[in-house]
mmCIF file of C-alpha atoms in Angstrom:
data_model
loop_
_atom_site.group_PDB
_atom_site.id
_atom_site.type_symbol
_atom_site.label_atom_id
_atom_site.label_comp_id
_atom_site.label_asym_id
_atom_site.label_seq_id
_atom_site.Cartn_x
_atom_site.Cartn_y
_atom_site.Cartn_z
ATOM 1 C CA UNK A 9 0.000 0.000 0.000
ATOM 2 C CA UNK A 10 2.944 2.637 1.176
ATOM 3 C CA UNK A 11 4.641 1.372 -2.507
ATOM 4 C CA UNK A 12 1.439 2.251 -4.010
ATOM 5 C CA UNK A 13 0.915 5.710 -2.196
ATOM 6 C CA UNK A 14 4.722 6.759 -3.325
ATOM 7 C CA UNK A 15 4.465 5.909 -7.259
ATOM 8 C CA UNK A 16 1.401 8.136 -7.017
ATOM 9 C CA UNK A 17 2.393 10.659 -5.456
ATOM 10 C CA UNK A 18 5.719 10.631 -7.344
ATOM 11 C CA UNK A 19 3.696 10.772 -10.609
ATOM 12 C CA UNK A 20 1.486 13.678 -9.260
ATOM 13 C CA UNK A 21 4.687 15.507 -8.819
ATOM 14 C CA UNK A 22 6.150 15.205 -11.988
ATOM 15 C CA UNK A 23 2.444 16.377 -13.605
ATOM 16 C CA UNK A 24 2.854 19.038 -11.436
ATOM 17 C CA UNK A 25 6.615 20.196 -12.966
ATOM 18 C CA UNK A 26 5.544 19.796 -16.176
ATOM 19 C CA UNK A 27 3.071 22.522 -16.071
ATOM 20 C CA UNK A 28 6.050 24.540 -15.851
ATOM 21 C CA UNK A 29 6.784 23.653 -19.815
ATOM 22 C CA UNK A 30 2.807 25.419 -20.308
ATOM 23 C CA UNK A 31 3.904 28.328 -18.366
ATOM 24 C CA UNK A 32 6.701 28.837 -19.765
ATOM 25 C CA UNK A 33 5.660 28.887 -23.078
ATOM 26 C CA UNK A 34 2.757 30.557 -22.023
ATOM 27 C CA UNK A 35 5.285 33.880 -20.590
ATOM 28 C CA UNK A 36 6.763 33.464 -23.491
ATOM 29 C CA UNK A 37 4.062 33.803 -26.383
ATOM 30 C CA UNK A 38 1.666 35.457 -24.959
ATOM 31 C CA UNK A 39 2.871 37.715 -21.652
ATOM 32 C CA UNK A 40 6.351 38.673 -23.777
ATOM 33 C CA UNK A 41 4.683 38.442 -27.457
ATOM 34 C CA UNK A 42 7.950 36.424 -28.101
ATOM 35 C CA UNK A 43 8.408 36.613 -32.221
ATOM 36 C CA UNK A 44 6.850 33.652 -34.001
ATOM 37 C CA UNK A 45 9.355 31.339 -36.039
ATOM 38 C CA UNK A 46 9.349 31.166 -40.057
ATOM 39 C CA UNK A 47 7.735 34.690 -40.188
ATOM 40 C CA UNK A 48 9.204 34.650 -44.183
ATOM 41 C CA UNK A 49 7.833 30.921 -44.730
ATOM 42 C CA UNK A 50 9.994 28.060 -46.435
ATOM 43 C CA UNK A 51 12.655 29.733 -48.071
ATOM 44 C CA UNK A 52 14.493 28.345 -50.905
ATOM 45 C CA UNK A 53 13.993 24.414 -51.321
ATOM 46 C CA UNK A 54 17.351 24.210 -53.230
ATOM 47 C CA UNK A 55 18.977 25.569 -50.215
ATOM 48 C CA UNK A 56 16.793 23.354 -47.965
ATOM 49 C CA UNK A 57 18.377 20.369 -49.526
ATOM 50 C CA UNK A 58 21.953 21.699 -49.795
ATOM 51 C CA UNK A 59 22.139 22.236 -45.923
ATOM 52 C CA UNK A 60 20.645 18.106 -45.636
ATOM 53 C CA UNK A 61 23.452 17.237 -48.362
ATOM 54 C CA UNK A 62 26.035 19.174 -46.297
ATOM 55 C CA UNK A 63 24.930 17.496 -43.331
ATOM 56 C CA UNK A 64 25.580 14.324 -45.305
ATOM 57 C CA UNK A 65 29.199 15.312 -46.002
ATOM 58 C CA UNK A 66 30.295 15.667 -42.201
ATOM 59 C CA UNK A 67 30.822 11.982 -42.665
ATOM 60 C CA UNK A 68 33.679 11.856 -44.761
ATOM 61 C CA UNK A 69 35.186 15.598 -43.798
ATOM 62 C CA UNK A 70 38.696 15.692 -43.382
ATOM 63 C CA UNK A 71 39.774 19.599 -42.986
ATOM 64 C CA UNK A 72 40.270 21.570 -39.864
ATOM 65 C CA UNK A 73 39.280 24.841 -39.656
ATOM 66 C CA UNK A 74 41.802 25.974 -36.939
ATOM 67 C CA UNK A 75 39.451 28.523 -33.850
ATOM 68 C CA UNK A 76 41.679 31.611 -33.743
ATOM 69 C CA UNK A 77 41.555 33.363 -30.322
ATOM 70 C CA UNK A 78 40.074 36.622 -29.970
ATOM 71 C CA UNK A 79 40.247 38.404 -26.761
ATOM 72 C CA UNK A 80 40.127 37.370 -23.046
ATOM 73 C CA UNK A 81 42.515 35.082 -20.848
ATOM 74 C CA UNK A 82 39.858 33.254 -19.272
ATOM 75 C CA UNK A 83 37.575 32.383 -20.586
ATOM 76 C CA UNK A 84 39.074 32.549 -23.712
ATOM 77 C CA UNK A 85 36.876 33.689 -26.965
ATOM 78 C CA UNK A 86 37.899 32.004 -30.104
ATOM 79 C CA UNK A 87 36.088 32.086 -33.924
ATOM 80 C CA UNK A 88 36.598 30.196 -37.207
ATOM 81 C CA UNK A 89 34.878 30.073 -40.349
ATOM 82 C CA UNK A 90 31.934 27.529 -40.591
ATOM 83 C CA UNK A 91 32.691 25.002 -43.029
ATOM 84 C CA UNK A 92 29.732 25.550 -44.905
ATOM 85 C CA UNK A 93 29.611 29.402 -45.277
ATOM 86 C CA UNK A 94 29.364 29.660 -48.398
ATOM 87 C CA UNK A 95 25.951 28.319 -47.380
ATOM 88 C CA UNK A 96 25.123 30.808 -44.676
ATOM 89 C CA UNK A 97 24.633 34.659 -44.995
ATOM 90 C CA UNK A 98 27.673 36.277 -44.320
ATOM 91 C CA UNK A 99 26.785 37.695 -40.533
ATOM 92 C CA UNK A 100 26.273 33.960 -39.595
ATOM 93 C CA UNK A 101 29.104 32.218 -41.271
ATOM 94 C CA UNK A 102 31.626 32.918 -38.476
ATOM 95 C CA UNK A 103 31.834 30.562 -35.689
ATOM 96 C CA UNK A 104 32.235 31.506 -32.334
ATOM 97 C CA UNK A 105 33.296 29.326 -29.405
ATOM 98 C CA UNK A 106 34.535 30.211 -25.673
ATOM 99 C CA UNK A 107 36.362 28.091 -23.608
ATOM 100 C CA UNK A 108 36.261 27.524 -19.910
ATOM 101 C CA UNK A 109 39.215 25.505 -18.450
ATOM 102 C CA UNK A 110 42.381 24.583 -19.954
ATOM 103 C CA UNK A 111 42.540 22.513 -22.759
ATOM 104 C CA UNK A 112 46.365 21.415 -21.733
ATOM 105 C CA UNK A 113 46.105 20.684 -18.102
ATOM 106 C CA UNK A 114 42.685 18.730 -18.795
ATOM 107 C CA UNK A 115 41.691 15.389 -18.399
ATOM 108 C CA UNK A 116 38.986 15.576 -21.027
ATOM 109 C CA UNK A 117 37.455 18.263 -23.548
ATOM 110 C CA UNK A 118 34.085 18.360 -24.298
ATOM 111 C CA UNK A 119 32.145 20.133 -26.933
ATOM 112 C CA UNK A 120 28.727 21.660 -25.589
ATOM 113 C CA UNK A 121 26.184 22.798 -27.876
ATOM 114 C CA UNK A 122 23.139 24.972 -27.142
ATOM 115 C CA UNK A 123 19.463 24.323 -27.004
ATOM 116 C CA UNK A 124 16.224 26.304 -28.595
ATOM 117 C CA UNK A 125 16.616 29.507 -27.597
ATOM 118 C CA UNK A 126 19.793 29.865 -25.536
ATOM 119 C CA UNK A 127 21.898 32.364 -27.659
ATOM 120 C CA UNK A 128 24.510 33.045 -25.237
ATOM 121 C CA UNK A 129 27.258 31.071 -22.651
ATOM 122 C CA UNK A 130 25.908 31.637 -19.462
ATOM 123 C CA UNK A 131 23.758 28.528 -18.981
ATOM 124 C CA UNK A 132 26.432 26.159 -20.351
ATOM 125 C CA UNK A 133 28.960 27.978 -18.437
ATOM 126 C CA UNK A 134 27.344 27.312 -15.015
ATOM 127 C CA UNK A 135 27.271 23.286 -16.571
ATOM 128 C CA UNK A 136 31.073 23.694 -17.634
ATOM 129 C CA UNK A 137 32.354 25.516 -14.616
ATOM 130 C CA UNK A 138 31.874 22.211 -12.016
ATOM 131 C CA UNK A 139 32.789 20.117 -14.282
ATOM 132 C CA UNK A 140 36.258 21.689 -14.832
ATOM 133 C CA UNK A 141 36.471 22.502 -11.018
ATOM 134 C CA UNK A 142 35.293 19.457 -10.187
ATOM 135 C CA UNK A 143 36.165 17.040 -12.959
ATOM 136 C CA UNK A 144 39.110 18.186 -14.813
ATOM 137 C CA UNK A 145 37.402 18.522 -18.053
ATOM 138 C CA UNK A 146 37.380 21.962 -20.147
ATOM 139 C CA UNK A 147 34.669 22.841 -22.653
ATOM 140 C CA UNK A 148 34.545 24.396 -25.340
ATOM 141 C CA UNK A 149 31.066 26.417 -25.759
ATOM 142 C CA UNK A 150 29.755 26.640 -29.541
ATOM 143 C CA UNK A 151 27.390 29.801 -30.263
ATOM 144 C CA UNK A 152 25.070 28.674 -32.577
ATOM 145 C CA UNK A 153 24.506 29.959 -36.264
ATOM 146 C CA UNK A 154 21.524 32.366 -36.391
ATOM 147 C CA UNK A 155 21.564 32.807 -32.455
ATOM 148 C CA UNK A 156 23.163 36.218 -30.968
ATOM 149 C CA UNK A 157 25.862 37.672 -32.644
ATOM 150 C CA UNK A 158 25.072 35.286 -35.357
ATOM 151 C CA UNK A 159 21.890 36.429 -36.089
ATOM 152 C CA UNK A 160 19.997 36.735 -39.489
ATOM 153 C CA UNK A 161 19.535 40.350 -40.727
ATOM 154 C CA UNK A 162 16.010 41.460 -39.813
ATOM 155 C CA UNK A 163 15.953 38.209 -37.281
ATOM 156 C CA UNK A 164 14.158 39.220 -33.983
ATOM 157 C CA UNK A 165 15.719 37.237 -30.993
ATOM 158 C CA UNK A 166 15.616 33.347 -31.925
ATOM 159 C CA UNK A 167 12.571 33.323 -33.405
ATOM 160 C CA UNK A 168 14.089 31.979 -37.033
ATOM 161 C CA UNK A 169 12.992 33.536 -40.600
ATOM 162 C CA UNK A 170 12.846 30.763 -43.062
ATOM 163 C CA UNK A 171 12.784 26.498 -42.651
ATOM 164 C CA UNK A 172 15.643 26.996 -45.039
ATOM 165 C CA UNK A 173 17.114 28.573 -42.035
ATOM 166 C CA UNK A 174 17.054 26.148 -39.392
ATOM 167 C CA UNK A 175 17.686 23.716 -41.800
ATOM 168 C CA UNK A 176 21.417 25.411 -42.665
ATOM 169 C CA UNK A 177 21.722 26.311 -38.832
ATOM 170 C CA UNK A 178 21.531 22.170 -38.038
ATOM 171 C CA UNK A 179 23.910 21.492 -40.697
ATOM 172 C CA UNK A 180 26.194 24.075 -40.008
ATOM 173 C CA UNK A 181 25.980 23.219 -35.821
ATOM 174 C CA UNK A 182 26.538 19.722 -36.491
ATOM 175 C CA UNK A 183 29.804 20.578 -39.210
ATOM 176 C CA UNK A 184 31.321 23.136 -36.861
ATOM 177 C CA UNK A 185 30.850 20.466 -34.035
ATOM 178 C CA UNK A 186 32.418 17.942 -35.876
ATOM 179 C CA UNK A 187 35.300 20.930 -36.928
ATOM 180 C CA UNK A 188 35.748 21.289 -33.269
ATOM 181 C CA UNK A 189 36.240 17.500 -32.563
ATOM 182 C CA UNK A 190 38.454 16.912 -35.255
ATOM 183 C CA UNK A 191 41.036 20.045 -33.916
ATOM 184 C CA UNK A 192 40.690 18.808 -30.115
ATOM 185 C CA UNK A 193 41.841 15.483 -31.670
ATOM 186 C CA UNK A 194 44.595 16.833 -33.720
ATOM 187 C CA UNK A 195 45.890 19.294 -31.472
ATOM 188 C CA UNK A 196 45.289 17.576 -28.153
ATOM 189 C CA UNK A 197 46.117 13.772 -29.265
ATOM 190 C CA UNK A 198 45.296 11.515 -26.827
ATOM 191 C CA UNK A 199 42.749 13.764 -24.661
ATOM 192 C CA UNK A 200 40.025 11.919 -23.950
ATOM 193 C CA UNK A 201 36.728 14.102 -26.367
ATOM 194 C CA UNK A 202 32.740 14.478 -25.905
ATOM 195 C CA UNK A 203 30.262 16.282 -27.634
ATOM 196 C CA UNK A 204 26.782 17.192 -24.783
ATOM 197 C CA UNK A 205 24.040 19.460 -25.554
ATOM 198 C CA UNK A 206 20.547 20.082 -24.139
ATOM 199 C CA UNK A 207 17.835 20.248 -26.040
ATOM 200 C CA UNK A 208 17.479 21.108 -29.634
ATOM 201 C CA UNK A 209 21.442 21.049 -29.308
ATOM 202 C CA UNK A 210 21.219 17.381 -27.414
ATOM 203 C CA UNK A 211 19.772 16.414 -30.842
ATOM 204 C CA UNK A 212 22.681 17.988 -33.070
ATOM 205 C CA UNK A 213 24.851 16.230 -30.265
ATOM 206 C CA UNK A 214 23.476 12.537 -31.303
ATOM 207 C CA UNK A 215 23.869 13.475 -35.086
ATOM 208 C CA UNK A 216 27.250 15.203 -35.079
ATOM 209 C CA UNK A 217 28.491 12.038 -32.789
ATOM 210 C CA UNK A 218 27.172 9.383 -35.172
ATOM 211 C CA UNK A 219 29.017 11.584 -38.023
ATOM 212 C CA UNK A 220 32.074 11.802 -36.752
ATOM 213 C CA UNK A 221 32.453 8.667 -35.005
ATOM 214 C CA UNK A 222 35.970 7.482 -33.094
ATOM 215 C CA UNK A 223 36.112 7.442 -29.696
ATOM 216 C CA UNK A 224 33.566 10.049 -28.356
ATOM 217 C CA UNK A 225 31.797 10.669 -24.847
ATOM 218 C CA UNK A 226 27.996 11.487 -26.049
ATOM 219 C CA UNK A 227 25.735 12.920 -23.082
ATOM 220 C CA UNK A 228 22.101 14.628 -23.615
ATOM 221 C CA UNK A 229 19.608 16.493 -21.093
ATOM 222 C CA UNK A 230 16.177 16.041 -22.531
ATOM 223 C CA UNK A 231 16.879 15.274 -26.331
ATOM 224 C CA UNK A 232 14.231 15.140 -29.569
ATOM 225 C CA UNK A 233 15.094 13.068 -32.598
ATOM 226 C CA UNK A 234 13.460 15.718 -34.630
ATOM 227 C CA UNK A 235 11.938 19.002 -34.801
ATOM 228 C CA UNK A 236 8.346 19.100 -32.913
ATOM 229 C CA UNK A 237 6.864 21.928 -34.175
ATOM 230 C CA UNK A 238 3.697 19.953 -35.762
ATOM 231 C CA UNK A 239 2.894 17.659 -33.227
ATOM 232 C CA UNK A 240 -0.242 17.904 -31.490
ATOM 233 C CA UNK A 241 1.062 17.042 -27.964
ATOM 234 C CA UNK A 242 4.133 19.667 -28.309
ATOM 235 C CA UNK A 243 3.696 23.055 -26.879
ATOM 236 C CA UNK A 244 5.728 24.125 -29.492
ATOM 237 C CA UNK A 245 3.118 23.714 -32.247
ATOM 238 C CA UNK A 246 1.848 27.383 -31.991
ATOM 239 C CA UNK A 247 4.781 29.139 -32.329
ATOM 240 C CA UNK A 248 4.731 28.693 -36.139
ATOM 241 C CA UNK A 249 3.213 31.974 -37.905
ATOM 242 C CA UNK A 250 0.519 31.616 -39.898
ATOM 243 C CA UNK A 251 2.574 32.355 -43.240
ATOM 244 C CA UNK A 252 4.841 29.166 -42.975
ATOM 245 C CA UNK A 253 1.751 27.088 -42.211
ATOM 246 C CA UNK A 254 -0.270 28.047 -45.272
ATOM 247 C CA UNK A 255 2.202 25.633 -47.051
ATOM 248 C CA UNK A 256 1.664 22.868 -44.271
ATOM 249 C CA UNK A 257 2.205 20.188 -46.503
ATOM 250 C CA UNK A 258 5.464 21.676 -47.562
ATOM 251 C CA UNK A 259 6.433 21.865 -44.224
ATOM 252 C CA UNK A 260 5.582 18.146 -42.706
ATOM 253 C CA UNK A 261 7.856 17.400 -45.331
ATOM 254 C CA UNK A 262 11.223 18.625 -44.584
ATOM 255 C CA UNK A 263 10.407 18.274 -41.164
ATOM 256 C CA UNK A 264 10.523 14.839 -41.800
ATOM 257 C CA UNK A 265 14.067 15.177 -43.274
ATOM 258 C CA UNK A 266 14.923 15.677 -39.959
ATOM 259 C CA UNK A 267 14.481 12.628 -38.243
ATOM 260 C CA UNK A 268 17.667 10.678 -37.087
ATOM 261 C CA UNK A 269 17.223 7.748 -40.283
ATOM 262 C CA UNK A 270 19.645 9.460 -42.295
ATOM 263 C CA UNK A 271 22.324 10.189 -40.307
ATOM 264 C CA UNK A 272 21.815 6.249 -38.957
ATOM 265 C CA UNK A 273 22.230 5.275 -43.036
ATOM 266 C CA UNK A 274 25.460 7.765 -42.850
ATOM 267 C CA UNK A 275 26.771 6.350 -40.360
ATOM 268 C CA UNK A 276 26.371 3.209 -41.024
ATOM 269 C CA UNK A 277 27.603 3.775 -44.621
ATOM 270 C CA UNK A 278 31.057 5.129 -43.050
ATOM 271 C CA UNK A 279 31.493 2.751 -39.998
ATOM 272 C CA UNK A 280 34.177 0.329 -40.770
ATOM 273 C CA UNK A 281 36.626 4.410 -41.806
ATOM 274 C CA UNK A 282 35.056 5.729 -38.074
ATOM 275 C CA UNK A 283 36.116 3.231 -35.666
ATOM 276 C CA UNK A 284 36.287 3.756 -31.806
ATOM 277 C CA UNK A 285 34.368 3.760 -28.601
ATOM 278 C CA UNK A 286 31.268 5.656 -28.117
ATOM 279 C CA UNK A 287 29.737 6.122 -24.686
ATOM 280 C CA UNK A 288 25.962 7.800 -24.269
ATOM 281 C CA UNK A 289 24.205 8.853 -21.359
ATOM 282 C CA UNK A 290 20.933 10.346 -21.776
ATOM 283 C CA UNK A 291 18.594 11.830 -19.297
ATOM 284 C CA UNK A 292 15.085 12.750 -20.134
ATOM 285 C CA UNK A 293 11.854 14.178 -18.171
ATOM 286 C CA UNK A 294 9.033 11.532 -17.710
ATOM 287 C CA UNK A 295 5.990 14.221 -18.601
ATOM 288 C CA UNK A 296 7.804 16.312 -21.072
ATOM 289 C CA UNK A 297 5.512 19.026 -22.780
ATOM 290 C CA UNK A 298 8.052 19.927 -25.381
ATOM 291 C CA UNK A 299 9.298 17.159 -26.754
ATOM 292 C CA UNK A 300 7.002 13.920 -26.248
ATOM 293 C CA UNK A 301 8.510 10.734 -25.007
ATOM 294 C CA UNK A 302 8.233 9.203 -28.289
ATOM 295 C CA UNK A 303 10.881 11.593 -29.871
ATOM 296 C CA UNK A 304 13.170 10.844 -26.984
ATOM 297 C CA UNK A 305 12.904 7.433 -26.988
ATOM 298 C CA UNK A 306 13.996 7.128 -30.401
ATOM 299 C CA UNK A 307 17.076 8.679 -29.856
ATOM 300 C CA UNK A 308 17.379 6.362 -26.562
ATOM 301 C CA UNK A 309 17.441 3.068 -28.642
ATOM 302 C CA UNK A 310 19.394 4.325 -31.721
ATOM 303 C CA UNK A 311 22.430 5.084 -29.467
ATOM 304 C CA UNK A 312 22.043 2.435 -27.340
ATOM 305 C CA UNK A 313 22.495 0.468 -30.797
ATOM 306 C CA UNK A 314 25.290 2.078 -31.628
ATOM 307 C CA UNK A 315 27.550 2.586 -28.644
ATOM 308 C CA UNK A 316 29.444 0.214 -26.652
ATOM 309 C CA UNK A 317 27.955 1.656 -22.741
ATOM 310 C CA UNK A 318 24.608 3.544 -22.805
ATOM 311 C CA UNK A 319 22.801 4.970 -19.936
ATOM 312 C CA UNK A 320 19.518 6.007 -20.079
ATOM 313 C CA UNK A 321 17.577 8.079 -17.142
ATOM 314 C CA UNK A 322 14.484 9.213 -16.694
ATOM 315 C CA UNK A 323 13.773 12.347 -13.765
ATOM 316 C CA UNK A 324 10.164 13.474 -12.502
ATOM 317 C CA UNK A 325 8.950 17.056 -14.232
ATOM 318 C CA UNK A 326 8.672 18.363 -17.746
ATOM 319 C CA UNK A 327 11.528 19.857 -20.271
ATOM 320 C CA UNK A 328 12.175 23.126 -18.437
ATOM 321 C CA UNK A 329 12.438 21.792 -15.198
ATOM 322 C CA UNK A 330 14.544 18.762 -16.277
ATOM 323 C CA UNK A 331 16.860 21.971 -17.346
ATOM 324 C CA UNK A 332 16.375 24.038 -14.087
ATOM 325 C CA UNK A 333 16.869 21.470 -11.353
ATOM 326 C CA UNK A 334 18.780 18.639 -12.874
ATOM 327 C CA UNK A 335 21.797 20.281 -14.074
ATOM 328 C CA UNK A 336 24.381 19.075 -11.194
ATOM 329 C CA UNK A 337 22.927 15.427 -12.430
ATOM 330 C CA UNK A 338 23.430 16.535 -16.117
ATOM 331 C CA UNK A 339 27.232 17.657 -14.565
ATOM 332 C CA UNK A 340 28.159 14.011 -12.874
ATOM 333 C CA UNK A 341 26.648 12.627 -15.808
ATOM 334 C CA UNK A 342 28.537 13.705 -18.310
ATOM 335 C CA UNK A 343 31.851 12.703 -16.276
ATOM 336 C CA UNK A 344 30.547 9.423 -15.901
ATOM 337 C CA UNK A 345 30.679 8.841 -19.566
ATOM 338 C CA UNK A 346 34.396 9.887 -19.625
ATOM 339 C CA UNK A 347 34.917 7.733 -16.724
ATOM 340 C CA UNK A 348 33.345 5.078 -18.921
ATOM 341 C CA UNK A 349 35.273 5.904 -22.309
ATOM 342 C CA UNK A 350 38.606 6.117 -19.962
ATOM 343 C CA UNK A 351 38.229 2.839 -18.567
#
């Protein structure tokens, strides 16, 4: 009976934090008027499927593009040119990174890339900050394309102007993540790398891993393995303004593009040239508004396929306050999968 009385009341509670995904989406749309994403509708369909080709291509990429410091001793600020800029509009094709720790006196590096919305390095830096001072791994903090000062012209906040847009701004996340791995490796051989990312950039984490393959610490906080904006149980269906969704159709469309089944075939096409040891730990929310279980679970078994340890967690609450409350968790567990890769 006492069993009983606990699983219920444990269930009530995470219902109860995952009316914090409604009200924050609610503050957002309706108390702030936050801008609505794809305000200019597709965008080009020829560009559409030159960021999925160049997504494609991380595969079998070979060049570094080397991050060039630019200003500060600690952190340190560095920027590079995205591998696919000649994709990207000209104030977005610059990459910017920051690093927190030192990359030399570090156990491990990992890569951390940003979720929906987060267009600067503050949360991430209070993520990489213990887990330097507490770990001995440095990170290196990617700004994502079309987010702060990589914003679109005319682009209000991170409320994105064309599907052709976030289209190009996965591709070129996932290339400059791979970029990043493929310098750490070069320039810091035999440092143990990861790639982590929350969100939105938890996703690009699981496709920029399964691209660039080797040995590679994977961790996610609340993951989708695809974009949600059309499903019915997502509060991020009405965020979409009303000229994108007069081509609906259109839309489902390339949103299907980007499910995980074709960077699986990808990797799978390259795996005997990517050899190593991938570790994944993945923690999502049981009553997640934002992205449904389903979405997580796919990624869940796909990289449980793939690597050789997987963890998989699931915490009480909703997507915002899996983000709020569970980020000392998110901290130990992204040094367990180093620990795990290490031994």
């Amino acid at each position: 009976m006492l069993t009983e009385i606990l699983l219920h009341l444990t269930a009530l509670w995470s219902q109860l934090l995952s009316s914090v995904d409604n009200l924050f989406h609610f503050y957002w749309t309706r108390v702030r008027g936050y801008p609505l994403f794809f305000a200019r509708g597709i965008g080009s369909t020829k560009g559409i499927d030159r960021g999925f080709d160049e997504i494609a291509a991380i595969a079998t990429a070979t060049e570094v593009k080397v991050p060039i410091a630019c200003g500060g001793s600690y952190p340190r600020d560095f920027k590079f040119q995205s591998p696919i800029a000649h994709l990207l509009p000209s104030e977005v094709a610059t990459a910017h990174v920051r690093v927190i720790g030192d990359l030399e006196s570090a156990r491990a590096v990992v890569v951390h890339l940003a979720g929906t919305g987060d267009q600067g390095y503050s949360l991430r830096t209070g993520i990489a900050l213990p887990l330097f001072k507490k770990h001995g791994i440095a990170s290196v903090l990617l700004m994502s394309p079309f987010y702060a000062l990589r914003k679109a012209n005319g682009q209000k906040g991170a409320a994105i102007l064309t599907v052709e847009d976030i289209v190009l701004q996965s591709a070129a996340i996932c290339s400059e993540a791979a970029n990043l791995v493929r310098w750490l490796r070069r320039d810091y051989p035999g440092k143990l790398v990861g790639i982590t990312g929350i969100s939105y950039g938890g996703s690009m984490t699981v496709y920029s891993s399964l691209l660039c393959g080797g040995d590679l610490a994977v961790s996610t906080l609340v993951p989708c393995e695809r974009a949600p904006f059309l499903d019915e149980k997502a509060v991020l269906r009405d965020v979409l303004h009303p000229t994108v969704l007069e081509e609906r159709h259109l839309l489902e469309t390339i949103l299907e593009r980007t499910a995980i089944d074709d960077v699986v075939a990808q990797y799978e096409k390259n795996r005997d040239s990517k050899k190593g040891t991938m570790t994944y730990t993945q923690i999502s929310a049981r009553n997640d508004q934002v992205v449904p279980s389903r979405y997580s679970n796919i990624v869940a078994k796909t990289m449980t396929r793939f690597s050789y340890h997987s963890k998989i967690f699931e915490i009480s609450g909703g997507h915002v306050s899996a983000i709020i409350l569970h980020q000392s968790k998110y901290v130990e567990q992204i040094a367990a999968s180093f620990d795990t890769l290490e031994h």
